[in-house]
Coordinates of C-alpha atoms in Angstrom, one line a residue:
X202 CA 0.2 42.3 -189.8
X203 CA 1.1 45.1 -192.4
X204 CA 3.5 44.7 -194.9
X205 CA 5.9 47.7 -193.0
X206 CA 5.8 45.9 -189.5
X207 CA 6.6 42.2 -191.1
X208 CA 9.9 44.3 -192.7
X209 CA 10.6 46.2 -189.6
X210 CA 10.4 42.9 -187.3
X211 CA 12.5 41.2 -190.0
X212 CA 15.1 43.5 -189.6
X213 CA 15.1 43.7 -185.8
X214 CA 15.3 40.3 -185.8
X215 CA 18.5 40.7 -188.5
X216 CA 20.0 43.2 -186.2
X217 CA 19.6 40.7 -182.8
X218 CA 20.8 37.8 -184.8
X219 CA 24.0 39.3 -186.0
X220 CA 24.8 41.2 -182.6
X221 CA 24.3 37.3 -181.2
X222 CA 26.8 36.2 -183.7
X223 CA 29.3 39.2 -182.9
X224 CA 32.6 36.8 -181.8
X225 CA 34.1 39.7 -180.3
X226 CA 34.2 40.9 -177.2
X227 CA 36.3 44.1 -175.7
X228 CA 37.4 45.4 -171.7
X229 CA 38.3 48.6 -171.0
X230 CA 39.7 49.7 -167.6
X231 CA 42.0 51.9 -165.6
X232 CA 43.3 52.1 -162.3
X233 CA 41.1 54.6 -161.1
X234 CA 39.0 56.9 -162.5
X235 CA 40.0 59.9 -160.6
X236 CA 43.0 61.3 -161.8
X237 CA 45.0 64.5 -160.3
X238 CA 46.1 67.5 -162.8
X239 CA 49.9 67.1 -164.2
X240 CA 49.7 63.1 -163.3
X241 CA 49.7 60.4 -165.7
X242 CA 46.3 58.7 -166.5
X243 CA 46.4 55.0 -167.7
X244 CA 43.6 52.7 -169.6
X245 CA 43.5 49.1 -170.6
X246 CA 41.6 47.5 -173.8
X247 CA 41.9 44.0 -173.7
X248 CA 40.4 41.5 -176.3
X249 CA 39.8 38.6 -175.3
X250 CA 39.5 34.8 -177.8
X251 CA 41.7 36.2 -180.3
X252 CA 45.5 35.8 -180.5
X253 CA 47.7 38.4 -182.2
X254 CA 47.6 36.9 -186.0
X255 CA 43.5 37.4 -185.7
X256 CA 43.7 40.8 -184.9
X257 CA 46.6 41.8 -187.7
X258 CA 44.4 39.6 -189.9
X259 CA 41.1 40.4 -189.3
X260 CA 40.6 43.5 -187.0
X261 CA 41.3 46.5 -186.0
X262 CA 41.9 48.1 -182.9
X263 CA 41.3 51.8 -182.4
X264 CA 42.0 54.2 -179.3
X265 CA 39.6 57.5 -179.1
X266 CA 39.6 60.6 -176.6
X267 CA 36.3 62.5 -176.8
X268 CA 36.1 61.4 -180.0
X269 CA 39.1 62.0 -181.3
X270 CA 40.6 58.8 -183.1
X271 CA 44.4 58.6 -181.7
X272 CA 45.6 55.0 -183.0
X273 CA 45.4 52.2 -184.8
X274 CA 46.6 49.5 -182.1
X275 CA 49.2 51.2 -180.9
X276 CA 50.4 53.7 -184.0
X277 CA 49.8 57.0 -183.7
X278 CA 47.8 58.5 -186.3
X279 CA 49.8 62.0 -185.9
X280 CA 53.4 62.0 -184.4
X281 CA 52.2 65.0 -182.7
X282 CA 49.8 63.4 -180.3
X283 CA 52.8 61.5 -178.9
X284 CA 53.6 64.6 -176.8
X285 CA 50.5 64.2 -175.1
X286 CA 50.1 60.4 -175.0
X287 CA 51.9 56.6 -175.2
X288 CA 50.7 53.4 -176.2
X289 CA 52.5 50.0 -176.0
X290 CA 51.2 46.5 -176.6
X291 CA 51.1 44.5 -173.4
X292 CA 52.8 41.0 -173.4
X293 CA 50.6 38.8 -175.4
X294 CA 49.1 36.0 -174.1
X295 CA 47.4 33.2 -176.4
X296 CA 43.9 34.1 -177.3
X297 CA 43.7 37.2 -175.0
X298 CA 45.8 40.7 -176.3
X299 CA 45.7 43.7 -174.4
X300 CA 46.7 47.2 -175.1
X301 CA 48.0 50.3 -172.7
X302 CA 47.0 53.3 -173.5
X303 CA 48.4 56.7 -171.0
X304 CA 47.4 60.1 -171.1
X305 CA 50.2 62.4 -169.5
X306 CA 49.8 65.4 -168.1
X307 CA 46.4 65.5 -167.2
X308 CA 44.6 68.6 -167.3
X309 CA 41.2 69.7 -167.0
X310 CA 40.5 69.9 -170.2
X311 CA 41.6 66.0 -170.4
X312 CA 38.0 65.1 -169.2
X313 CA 35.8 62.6 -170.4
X314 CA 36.1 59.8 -172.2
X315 CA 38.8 57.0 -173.5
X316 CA 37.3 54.7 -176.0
X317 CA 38.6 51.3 -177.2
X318 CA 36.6 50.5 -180.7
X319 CA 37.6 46.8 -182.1
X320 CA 36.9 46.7 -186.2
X321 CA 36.5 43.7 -188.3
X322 CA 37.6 43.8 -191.9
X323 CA 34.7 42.7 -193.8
X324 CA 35.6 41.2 -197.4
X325 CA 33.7 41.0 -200.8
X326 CA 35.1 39.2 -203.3
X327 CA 38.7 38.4 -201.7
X328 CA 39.1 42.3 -201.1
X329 CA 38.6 44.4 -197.9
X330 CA 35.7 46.5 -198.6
X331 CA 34.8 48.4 -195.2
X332 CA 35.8 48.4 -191.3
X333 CA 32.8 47.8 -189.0
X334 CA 32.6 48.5 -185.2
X335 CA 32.2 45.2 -183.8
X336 CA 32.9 46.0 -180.2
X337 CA 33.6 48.9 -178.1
X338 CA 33.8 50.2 -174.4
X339 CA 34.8 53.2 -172.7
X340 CA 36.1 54.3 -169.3
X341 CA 35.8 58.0 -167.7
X342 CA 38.4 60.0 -167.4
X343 CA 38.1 62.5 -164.0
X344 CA 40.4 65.2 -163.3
X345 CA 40.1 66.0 -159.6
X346 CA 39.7 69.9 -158.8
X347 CA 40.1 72.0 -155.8
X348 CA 37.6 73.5 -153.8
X349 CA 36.1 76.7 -155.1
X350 CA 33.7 78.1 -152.5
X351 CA 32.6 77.8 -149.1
X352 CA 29.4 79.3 -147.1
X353 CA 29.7 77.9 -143.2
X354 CA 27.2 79.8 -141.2
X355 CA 27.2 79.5 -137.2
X356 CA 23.2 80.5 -136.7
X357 CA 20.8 79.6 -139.3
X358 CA 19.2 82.6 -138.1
X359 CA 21.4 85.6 -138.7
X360 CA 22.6 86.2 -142.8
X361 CA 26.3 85.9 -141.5
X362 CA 28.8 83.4 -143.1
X363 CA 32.4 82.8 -143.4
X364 CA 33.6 82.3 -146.8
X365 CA 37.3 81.5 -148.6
X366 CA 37.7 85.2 -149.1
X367 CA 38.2 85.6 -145.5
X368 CA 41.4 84.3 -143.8
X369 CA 42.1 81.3 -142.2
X370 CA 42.3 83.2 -138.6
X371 CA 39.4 82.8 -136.2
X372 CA 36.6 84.6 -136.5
X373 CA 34.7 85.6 -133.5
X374 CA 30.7 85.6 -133.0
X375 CA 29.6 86.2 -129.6
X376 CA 25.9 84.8 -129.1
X377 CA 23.1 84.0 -126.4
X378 CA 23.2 81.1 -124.8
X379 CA 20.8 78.1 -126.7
X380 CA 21.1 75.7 -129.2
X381 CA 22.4 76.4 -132.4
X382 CA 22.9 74.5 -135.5
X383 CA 25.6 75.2 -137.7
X384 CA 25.8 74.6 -141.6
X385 CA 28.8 74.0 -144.2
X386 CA 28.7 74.1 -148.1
X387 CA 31.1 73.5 -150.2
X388 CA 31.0 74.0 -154.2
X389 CA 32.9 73.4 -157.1
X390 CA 35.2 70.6 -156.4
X391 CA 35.6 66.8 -158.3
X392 CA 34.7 64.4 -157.0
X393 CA 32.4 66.2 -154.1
X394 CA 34.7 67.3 -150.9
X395 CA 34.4 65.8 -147.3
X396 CA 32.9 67.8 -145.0
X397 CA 32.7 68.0 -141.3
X398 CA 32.2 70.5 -138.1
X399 CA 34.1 70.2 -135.2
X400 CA 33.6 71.6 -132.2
X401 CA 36.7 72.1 -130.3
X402 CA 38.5 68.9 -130.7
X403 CA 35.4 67.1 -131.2
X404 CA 33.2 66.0 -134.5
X405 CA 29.5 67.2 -134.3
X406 CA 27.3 65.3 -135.7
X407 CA 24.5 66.0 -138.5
X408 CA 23.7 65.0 -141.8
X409 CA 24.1 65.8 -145.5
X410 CA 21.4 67.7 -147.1
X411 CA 21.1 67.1 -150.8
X412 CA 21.8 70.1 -153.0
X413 CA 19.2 71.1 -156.3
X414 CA 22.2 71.8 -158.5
X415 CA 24.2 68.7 -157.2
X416 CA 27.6 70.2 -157.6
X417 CA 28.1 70.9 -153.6
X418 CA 27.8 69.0 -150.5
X419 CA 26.3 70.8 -147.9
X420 CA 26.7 69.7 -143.8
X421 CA 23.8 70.9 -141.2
X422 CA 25.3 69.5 -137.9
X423 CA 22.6 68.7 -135.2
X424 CA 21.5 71.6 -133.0
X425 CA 24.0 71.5 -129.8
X426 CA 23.2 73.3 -126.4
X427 CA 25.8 76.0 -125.9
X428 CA 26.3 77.6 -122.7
X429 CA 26.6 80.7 -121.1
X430 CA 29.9 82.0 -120.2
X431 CA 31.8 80.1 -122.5
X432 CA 33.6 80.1 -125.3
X433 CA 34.9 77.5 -127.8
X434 CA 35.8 77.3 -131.9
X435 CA 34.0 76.1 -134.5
X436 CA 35.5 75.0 -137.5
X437 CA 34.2 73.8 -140.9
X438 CA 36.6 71.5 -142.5
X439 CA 36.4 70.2 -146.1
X440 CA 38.7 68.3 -148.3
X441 CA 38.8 66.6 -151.5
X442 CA 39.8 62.6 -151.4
X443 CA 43.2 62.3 -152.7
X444 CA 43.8 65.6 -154.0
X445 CA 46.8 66.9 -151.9
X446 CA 46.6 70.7 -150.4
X447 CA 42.8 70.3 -150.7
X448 CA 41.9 70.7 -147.7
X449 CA 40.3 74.2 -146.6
X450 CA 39.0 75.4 -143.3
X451 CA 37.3 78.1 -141.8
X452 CA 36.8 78.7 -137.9
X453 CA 34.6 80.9 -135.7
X454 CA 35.5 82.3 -132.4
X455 CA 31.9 81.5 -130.2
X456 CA 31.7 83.8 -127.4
X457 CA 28.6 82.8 -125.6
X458 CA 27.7 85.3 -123.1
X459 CA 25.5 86.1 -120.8
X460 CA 21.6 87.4 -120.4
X461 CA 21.5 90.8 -120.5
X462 CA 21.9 91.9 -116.6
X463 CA 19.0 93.6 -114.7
X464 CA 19.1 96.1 -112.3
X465 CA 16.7 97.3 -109.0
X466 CA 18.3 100.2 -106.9
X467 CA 17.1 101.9 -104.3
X468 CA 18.2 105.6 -104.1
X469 CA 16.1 108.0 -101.6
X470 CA 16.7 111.9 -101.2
X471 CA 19.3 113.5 -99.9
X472 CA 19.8 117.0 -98.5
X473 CA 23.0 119.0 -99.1
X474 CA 25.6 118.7 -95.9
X475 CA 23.9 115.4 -94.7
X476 CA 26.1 112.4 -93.3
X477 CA 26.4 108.8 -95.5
X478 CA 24.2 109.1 -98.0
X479 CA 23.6 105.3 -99.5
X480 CA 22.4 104.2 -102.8
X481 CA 22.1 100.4 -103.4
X482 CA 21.8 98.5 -106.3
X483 CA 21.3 94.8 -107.3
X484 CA 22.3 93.5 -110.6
X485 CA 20.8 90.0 -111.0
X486 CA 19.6 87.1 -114.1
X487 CA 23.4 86.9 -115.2
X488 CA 25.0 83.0 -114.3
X489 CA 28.2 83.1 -112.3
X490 CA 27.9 87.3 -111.9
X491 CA 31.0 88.1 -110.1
X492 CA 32.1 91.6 -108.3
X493 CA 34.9 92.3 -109.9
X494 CA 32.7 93.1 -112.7
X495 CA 31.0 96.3 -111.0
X496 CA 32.0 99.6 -111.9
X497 CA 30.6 103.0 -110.5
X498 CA 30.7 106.5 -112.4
X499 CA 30.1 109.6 -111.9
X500 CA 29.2 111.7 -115.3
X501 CA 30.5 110.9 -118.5
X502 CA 33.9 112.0 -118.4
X503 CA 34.1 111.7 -114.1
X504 CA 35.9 109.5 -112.1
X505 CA 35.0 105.8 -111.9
X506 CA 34.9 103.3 -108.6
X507 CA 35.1 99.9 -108.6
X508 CA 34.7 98.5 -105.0
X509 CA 36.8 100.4 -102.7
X510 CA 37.4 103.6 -100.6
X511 CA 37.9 106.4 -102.3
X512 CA 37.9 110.4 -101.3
X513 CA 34.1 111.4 -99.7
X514 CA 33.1 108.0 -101.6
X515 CA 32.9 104.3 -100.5
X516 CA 31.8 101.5 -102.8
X517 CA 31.3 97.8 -101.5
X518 CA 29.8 95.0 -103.2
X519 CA 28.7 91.5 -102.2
X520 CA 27.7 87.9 -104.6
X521 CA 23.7 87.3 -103.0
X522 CA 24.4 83.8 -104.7
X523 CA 25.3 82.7 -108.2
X524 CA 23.2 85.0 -110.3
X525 CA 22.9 87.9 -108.2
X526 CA 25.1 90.4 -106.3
X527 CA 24.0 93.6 -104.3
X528 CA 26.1 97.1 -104.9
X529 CA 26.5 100.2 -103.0
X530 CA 27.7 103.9 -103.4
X531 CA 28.0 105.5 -99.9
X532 CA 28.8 109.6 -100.2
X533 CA 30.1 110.6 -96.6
X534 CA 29.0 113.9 -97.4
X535 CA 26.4 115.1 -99.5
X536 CA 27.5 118.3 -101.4
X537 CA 25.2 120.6 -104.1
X538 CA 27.7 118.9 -106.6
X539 CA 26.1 115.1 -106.6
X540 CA 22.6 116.5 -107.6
X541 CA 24.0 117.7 -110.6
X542 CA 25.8 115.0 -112.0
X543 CA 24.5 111.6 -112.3
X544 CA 25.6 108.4 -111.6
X545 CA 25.8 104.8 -113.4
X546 CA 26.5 101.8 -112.1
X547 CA 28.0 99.3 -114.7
X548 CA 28.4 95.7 -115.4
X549 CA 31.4 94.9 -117.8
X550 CA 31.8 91.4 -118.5
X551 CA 33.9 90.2 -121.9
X552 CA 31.1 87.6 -122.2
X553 CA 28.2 90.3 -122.2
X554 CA 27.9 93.3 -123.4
X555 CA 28.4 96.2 -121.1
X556 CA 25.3 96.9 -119.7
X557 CA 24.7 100.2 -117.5
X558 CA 22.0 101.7 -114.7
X559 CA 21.7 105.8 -114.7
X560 CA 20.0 107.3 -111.8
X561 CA 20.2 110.9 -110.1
X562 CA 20.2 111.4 -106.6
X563 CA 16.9 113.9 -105.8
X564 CA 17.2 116.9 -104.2
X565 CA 15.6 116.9 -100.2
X566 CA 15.5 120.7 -98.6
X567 CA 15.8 120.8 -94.4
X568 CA 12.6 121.5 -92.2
X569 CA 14.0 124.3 -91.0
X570 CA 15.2 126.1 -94.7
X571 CA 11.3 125.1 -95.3
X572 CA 10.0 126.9 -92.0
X573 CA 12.2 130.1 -93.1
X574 CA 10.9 129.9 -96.4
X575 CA 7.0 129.9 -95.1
X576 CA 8.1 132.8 -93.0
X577 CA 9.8 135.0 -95.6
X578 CA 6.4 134.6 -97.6
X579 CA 3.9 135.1 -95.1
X580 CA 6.3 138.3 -93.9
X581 CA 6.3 139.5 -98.1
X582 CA 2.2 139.1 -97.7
X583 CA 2.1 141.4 -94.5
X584 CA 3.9 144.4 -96.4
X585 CA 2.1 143.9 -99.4
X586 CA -1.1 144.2 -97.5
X587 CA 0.5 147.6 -95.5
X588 CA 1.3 148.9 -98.9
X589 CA -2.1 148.6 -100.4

């Protein structure tokens, strides 16, 4: 062994010898913690094995907020930091002295730390020489903030999410029907908020995905089957424990409609003057379809028909079964007018989007304007020929 290692193992074992001899030990603890800006924050140092005499004689007992040295027991270094904090020596005990230190007023910038450092007054030659830190402990100090942002997305699929900039009102999404998985993250609070999704009056379940930057909690419920033709809310709802008027949430509206609607009509030619001229249509693929949801227009700006009678025009409609229904447009009398308009046939639902079917009604001339027509030209060929 080299002459630097014997010295440096010498003085390790020095340094483990005199913390083994160290008499003193020191507690430090508060209530809680967690502490709420404008309320009153409270920590204990406690020294146990020595009475009240040992400590005036041979110790000294300092209180420190991030680092700042506040008092010697309990005296006040400055009279000024007595605005912002007390101190009072706790009924003594023999052997065991304990000291109360509060912070008032908490504010954010109150974060941290409160120390309790226990001196001993080490003499040479009858006369105190130096103060040296024979014990300490510390306990955190954590002011409890507010949330300060919120992300809740309804489907992980679409770049649309709620945040604390829009109001507490609902919010309404309509979807397809399927499962869907919605998401909640919440930033920027102390400690970390609560956060759960209901669904209706209901909690959905999921888990809590850890966050890189670990200063959010983020809540992925588990995909849920959501039906057609329903609707129901969605909230996210986040709060921070014990922090009153913490709690924030934000709702959606989900409209789930239906499949998009599709159409098969039958619509043959029609000559001008003839008698009940029928087009029929079914609209089909959409659960719980219903016939008060058919509408029948003619043009753009013409008049529209639900099922009915109406002047020249008849519409009826009847529900096939659950997904399907079968509607018609009788005209009692064809006039040169319906070949030059078109007609739609719509399906309105507030669960689906309006969906529509365009279709023209073709043009059919009689045999006999067809027989005059063959005459007139075979007539027109007979001069021609005269003429030449």
């Amino acid at each position: 062994m080299g002459l630097q290692q014997f010295y440096l193992a010498t003085f390790g074992l020095i340094l483990m010898q005199g913390l083994a001899w160290s008499a003193y030990t020191v507690n430090v603890a508060s209530q809680s913690t967690l502490v709420n800006p404008g309320d009153k924050y409270v920590a204990y140092c406690n020294i146990p094995g020595q009475g009240a005499l040992d400590i005036i004689q041979n110790l000294k007992v300092k209180w420190f907020h991030n680092g700042q040295a506040l008092t010697s027991l309990c005296e006040f270094l400055s009279s000024d930091l007595t605005q912002k904090y007390s101190c009072k020596v706790l009924s003594p005990q023999p052997n065991n002295i304990s000291l109360e230190l509060a912070v008032l007023e908490v504010q954010k910038a109150d974060a941290g730390n409160l120390t309790c450092k226990v001196y001993e007054k080490v003499k040479e030659n009858e006369k105190y020489v130096r103060d040296e830190v024979v014990a300490m402990k510390s306990v955190p100090i954590q002011v409890r903030e507010p949330i300060k942002s919120m992300m809740f997305r309804f489907d992980q699929k679409k770049d649309h999410y709620l945040t604390l900039e829009n109001n507490e009102a609902l919010h309404q999404v309509e979807v397809l029907p399927g499962k869907y998985a919605p998401s909640c993250e919440v930033m920027g609070s102390m400690p970390k908020a609560n956060v759960m999704i209901m669904m209706g009056d209901k909690m959905m379940q999921g888990r809590m995905v850890d966050m890189e930057n670990k200063m959010g909690t983020q809540f992925v419920a588990e995909e849920t089957e959501f039906k057609g033709n329903s609707q129901v809310n969605v909230m996210c709802s986040a709060e921070v424990d014990g922090l009153p008027e913490s709690k924030k949430e934000r709702t959606y509206q989900v409209v789930v409609r239906q499949r998009d609607p599709k159409f098969k009509c039958t619509n043959t030619s029609a000559i001008v003057n003839n008698k009940r001229h029928m087009i029929t249509c079914e609209v089909y693929d959409v659960e719980g379809i219903s016939c008060n949801k058919i509408l029948w227009k003619k043009g753009d700006t013409g008049e529209d028909y639900s099922p009915g009678n109406y002047n020249n025009i008849n519409v009826a409609c009847r529900e096939v079964d659950n997904s399907k229904i079968e509607t018609t447009l009788e005209i009692l009398q064809v006039t040169a007018e319906h070949f030059k308009t078109p007609f739609r046939v719509i399906y309105n639902d507030p669960l689906s989007q309006t969906k529509e079917y365009q279709l023209s009604i073709p043009q059919e001339h009689s045999s006999s304007a067809v027989a005059l027509q063959t005459s007139l030209v075979f007539l027109f060929s007979i001069v021609l020929t005269v003429m030449l």
